[in-house]
Short mmCIF file of C-alpha atoms in Angstrom, two decimals:
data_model
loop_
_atom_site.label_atom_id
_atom_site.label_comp_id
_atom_site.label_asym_id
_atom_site.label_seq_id
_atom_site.Cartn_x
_atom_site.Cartn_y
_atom_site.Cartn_z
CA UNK L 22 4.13 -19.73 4.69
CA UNK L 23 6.08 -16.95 3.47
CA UNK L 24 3.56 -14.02 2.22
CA UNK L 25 4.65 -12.50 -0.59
CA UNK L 26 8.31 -12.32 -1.62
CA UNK L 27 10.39 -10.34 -3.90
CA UNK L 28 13.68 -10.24 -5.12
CA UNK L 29 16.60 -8.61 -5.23
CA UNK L 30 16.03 -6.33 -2.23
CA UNK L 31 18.16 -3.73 -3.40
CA UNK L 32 19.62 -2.89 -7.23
CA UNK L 33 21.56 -0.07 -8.88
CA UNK L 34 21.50 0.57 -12.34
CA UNK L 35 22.55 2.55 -14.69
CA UNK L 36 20.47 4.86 -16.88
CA UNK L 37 19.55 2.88 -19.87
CA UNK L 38 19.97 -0.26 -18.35
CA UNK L 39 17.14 -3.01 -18.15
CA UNK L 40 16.02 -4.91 -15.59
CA UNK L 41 13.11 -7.43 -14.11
CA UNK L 42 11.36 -7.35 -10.51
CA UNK L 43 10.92 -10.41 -9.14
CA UNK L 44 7.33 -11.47 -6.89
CA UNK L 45 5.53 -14.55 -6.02
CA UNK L 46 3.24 -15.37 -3.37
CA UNK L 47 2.07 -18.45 -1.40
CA UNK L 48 -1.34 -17.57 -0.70
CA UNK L 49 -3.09 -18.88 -3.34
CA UNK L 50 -4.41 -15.07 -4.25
CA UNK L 51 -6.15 -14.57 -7.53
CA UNK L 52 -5.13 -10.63 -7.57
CA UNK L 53 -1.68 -9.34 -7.42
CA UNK L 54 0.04 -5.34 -7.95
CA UNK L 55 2.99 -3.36 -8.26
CA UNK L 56 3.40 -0.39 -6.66
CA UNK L 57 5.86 2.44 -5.95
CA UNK L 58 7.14 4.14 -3.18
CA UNK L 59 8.70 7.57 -3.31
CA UNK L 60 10.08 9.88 -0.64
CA UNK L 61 7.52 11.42 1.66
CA UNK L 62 4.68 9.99 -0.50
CA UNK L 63 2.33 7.15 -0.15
CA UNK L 64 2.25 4.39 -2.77
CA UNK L 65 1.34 4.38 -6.09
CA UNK L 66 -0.32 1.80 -8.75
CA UNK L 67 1.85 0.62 -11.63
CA UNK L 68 -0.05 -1.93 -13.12
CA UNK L 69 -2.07 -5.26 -11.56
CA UNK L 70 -3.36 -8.12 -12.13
CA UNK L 71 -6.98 -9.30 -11.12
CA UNK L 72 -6.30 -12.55 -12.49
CA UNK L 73 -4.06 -15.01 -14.04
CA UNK L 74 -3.86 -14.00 -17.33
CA UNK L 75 -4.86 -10.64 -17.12
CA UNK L 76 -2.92 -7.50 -16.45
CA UNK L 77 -3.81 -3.86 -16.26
CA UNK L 78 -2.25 -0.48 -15.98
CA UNK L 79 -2.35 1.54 -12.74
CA UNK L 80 -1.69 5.22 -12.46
CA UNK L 81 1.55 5.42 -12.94
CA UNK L 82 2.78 2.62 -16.12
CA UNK L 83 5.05 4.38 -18.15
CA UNK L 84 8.33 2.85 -18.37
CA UNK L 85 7.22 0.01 -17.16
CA UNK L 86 5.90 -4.21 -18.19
CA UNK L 87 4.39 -6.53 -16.54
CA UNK L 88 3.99 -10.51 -16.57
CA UNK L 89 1.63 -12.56 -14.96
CA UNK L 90 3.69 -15.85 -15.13
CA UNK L 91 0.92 -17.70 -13.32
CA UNK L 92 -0.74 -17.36 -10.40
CA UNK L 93 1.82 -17.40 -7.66
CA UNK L 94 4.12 -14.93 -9.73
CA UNK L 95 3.76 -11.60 -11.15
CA UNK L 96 7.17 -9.42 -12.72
CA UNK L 97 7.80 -5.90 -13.04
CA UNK L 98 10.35 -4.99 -15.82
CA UNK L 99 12.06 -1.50 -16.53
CA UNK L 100 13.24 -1.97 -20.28
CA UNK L 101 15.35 1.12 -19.74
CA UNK L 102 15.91 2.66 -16.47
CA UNK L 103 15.84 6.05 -15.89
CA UNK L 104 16.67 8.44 -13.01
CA UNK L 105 12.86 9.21 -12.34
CA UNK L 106 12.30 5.20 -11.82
CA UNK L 107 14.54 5.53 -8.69
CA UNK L 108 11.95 4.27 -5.76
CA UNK L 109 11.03 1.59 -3.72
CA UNK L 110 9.18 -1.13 -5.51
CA UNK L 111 6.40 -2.93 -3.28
CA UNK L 112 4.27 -5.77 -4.81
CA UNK L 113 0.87 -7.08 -3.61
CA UNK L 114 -1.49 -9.41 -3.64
CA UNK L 115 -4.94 -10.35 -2.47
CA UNK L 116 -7.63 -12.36 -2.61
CA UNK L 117 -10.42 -11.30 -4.60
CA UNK L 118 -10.96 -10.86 -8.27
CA UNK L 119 -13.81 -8.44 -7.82
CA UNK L 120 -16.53 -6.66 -6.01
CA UNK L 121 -15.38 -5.27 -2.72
CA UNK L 122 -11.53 -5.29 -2.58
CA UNK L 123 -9.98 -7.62 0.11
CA UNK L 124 -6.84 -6.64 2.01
CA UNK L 125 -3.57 -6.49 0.47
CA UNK L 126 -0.45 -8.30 1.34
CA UNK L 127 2.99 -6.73 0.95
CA UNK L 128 6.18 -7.67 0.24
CA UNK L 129 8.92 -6.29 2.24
CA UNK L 130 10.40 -3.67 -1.29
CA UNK L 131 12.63 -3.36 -3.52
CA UNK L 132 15.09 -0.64 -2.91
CA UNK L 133 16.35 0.70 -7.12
CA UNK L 134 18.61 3.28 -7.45
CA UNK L 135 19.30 4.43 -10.99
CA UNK L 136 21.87 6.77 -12.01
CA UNK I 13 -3.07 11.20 -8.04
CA UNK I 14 -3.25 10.88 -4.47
CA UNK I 15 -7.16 10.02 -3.73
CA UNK I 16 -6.67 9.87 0.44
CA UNK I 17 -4.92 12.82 2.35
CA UNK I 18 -3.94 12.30 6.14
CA UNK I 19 -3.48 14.52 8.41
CA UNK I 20 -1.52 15.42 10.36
CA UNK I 21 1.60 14.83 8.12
CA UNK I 22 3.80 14.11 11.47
CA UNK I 23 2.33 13.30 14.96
CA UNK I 24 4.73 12.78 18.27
CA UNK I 25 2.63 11.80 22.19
CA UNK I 26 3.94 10.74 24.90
CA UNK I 27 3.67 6.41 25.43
CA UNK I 28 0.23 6.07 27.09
CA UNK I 29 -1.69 8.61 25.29
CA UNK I 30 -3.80 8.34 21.94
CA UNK I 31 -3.17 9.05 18.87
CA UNK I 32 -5.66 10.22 16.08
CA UNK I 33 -5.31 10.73 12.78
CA UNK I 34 -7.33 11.81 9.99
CA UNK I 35 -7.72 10.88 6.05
CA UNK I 36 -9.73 12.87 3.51
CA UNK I 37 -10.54 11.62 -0.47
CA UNK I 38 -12.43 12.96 -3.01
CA UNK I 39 -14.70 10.69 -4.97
CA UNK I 40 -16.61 7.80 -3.58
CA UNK I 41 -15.44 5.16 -2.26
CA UNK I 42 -16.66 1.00 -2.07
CA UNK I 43 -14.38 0.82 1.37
CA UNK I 44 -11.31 2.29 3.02
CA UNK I 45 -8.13 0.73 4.52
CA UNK I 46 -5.70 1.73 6.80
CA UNK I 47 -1.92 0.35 6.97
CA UNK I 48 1.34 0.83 9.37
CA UNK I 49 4.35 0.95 7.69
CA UNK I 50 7.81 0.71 9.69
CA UNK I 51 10.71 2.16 8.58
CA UNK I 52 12.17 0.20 5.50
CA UNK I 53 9.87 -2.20 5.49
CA UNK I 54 6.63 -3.27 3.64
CA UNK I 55 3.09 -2.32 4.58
CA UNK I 56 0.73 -3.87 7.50
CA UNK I 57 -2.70 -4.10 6.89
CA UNK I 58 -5.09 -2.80 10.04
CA UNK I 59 -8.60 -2.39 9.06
CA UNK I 60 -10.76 -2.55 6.37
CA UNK I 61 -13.85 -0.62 6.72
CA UNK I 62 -16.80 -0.61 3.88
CA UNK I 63 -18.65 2.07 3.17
CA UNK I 64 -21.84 1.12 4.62
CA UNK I 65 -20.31 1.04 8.13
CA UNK I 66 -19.21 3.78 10.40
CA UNK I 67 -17.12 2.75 12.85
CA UNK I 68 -15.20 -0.61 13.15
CA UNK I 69 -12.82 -1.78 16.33
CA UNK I 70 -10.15 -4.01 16.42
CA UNK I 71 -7.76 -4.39 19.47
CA UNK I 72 -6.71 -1.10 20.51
CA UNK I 73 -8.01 0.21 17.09
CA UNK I 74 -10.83 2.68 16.30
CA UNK I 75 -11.40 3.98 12.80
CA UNK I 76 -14.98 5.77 11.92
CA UNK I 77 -15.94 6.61 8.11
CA UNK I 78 -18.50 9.37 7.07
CA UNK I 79 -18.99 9.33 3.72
CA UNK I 80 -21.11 12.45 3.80
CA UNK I 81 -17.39 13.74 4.87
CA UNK I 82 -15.12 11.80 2.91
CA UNK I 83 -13.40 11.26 5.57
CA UNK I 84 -12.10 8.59 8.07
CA UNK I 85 -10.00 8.50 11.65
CA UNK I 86 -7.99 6.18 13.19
CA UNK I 87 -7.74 5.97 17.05
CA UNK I 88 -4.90 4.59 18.58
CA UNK I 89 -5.61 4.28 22.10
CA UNK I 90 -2.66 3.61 24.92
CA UNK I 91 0.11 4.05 22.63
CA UNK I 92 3.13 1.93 23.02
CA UNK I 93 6.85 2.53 21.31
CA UNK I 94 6.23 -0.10 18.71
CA UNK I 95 3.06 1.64 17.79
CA UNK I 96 5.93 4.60 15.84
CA UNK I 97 5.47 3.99 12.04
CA UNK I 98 4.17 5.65 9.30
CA UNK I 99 0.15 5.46 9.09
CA UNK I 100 -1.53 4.95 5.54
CA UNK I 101 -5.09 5.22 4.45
CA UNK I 102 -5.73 3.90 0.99
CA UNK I 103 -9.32 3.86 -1.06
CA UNK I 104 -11.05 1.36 -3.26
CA UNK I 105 -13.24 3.12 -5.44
CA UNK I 106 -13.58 0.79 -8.78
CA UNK I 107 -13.64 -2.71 -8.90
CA UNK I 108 -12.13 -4.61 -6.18
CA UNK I 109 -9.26 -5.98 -8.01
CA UNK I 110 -8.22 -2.74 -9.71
CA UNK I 111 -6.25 -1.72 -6.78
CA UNK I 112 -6.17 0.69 -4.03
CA UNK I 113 -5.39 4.83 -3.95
CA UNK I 114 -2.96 5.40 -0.90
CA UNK I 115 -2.25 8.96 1.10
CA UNK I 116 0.45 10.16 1.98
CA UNK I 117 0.87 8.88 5.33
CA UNK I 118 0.44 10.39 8.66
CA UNK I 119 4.24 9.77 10.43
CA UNK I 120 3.74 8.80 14.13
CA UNK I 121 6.18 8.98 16.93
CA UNK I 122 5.77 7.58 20.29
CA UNK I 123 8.19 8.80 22.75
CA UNK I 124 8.70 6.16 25.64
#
């Protein structure tokens, strides 16, 4: 059982350059998210998906796409990169599709540097 | 924006001793969660804790919730070196699926 995956682990880009996040998970969870990690701060929403099929934007979704390929995977593509979309990239996913939210389960990041 | 705000930012004891920290958000919540982080890697979930309840244990775990406060603590108690890790709180306020609002992080530090 291997959680939640993503791939690559770590990317470097150039500015203007595109690019899709890989994530899939084993769990059998309806809900799954992309978040992002910057220095010193604590992790914010980019867009998620309650359900296969359905995606929605988080706080932060400029700049960025999403696919829900099916239920075990969900991709995060920058169409072109920018400086300000260097981060760590964490994706999610849980178990419910609503009421009370469930715990989330993490991958282990995406490290993207653009220049 | 940031809904939960721990405090302190950075926190170093001595092994053996416990560790509190604090989060504070600003609108209400449906539950709370609290999550380690180690350096470079992804996050841990602790505890969930629902907004009806107000206090929930697990291991050497304590976190309380007042939601007259916003605010929650987590207790570590008899610290150990693998305990050092960043500490997250993160709040569910819409619909379960919509995703969760995560602070900054409280950074602790055991020293052995």
């Amino acid at each position: 059982n291997a959680g939640v995956t993503q791939t690559p682990k770590f990317q470097v880009l150039k500015t203007g350059q595109s690019m899709t996040l890989q994530c899939a998970q084993d769990m059998n969870h309806n809900s799954m998210y992309w978040y992002r990690q910057d220095p010193g701060m604590g992790l914010r929403l980019i867009y998620y998906s309650a359900s296969e099929g359905t995606t929605d934007k988080g706080e932060v979704p400029n700049g960025y796409n999403v696919s829900r390929l099916n239920k075990r995977e969900f991709s995060l593509r920058l169409e072109s990169a920018a400086p300000s979309q260097t981060s760590v990239y964490f994706c999610a996913s849980s178990e419910g599709t609503g009421g009370p939210s469930y715990e989330q389960y993490f991958g282990p990041g995406t490290r993207l540097t653009v220049t | 924006s940031q809904q939960g705000e721990e405090d302190p930012q950075a926190l170093s004891i001595q092994e053996g001793e416990n560790a509190t920290m604090n989060c504070s958000y600003k609108t209400s919540i449906n539950n709370l969660q609290w999550y380690r982080q180690n350096s470079g890697r992804g996050l841990v979930h602790l505890i969930l804790i629902r907004s009806n309840e107000r206090e929930k244990h697990s291991g050497r775990l304590r976190v309380t919730l007042d939601t007259s406060k916003k605010s929650s603590s987590l207790l570590i108690t008899a610290s150990r070196a693998a305990d050092t890790a960043s500490y997250f709180c993160a709040t569910d306020a819409g619909g379960g699926a919509d995703g969760l609002t995560f602070g900054k992080g409280t950074h602790l530090i055991i020293q052995p």
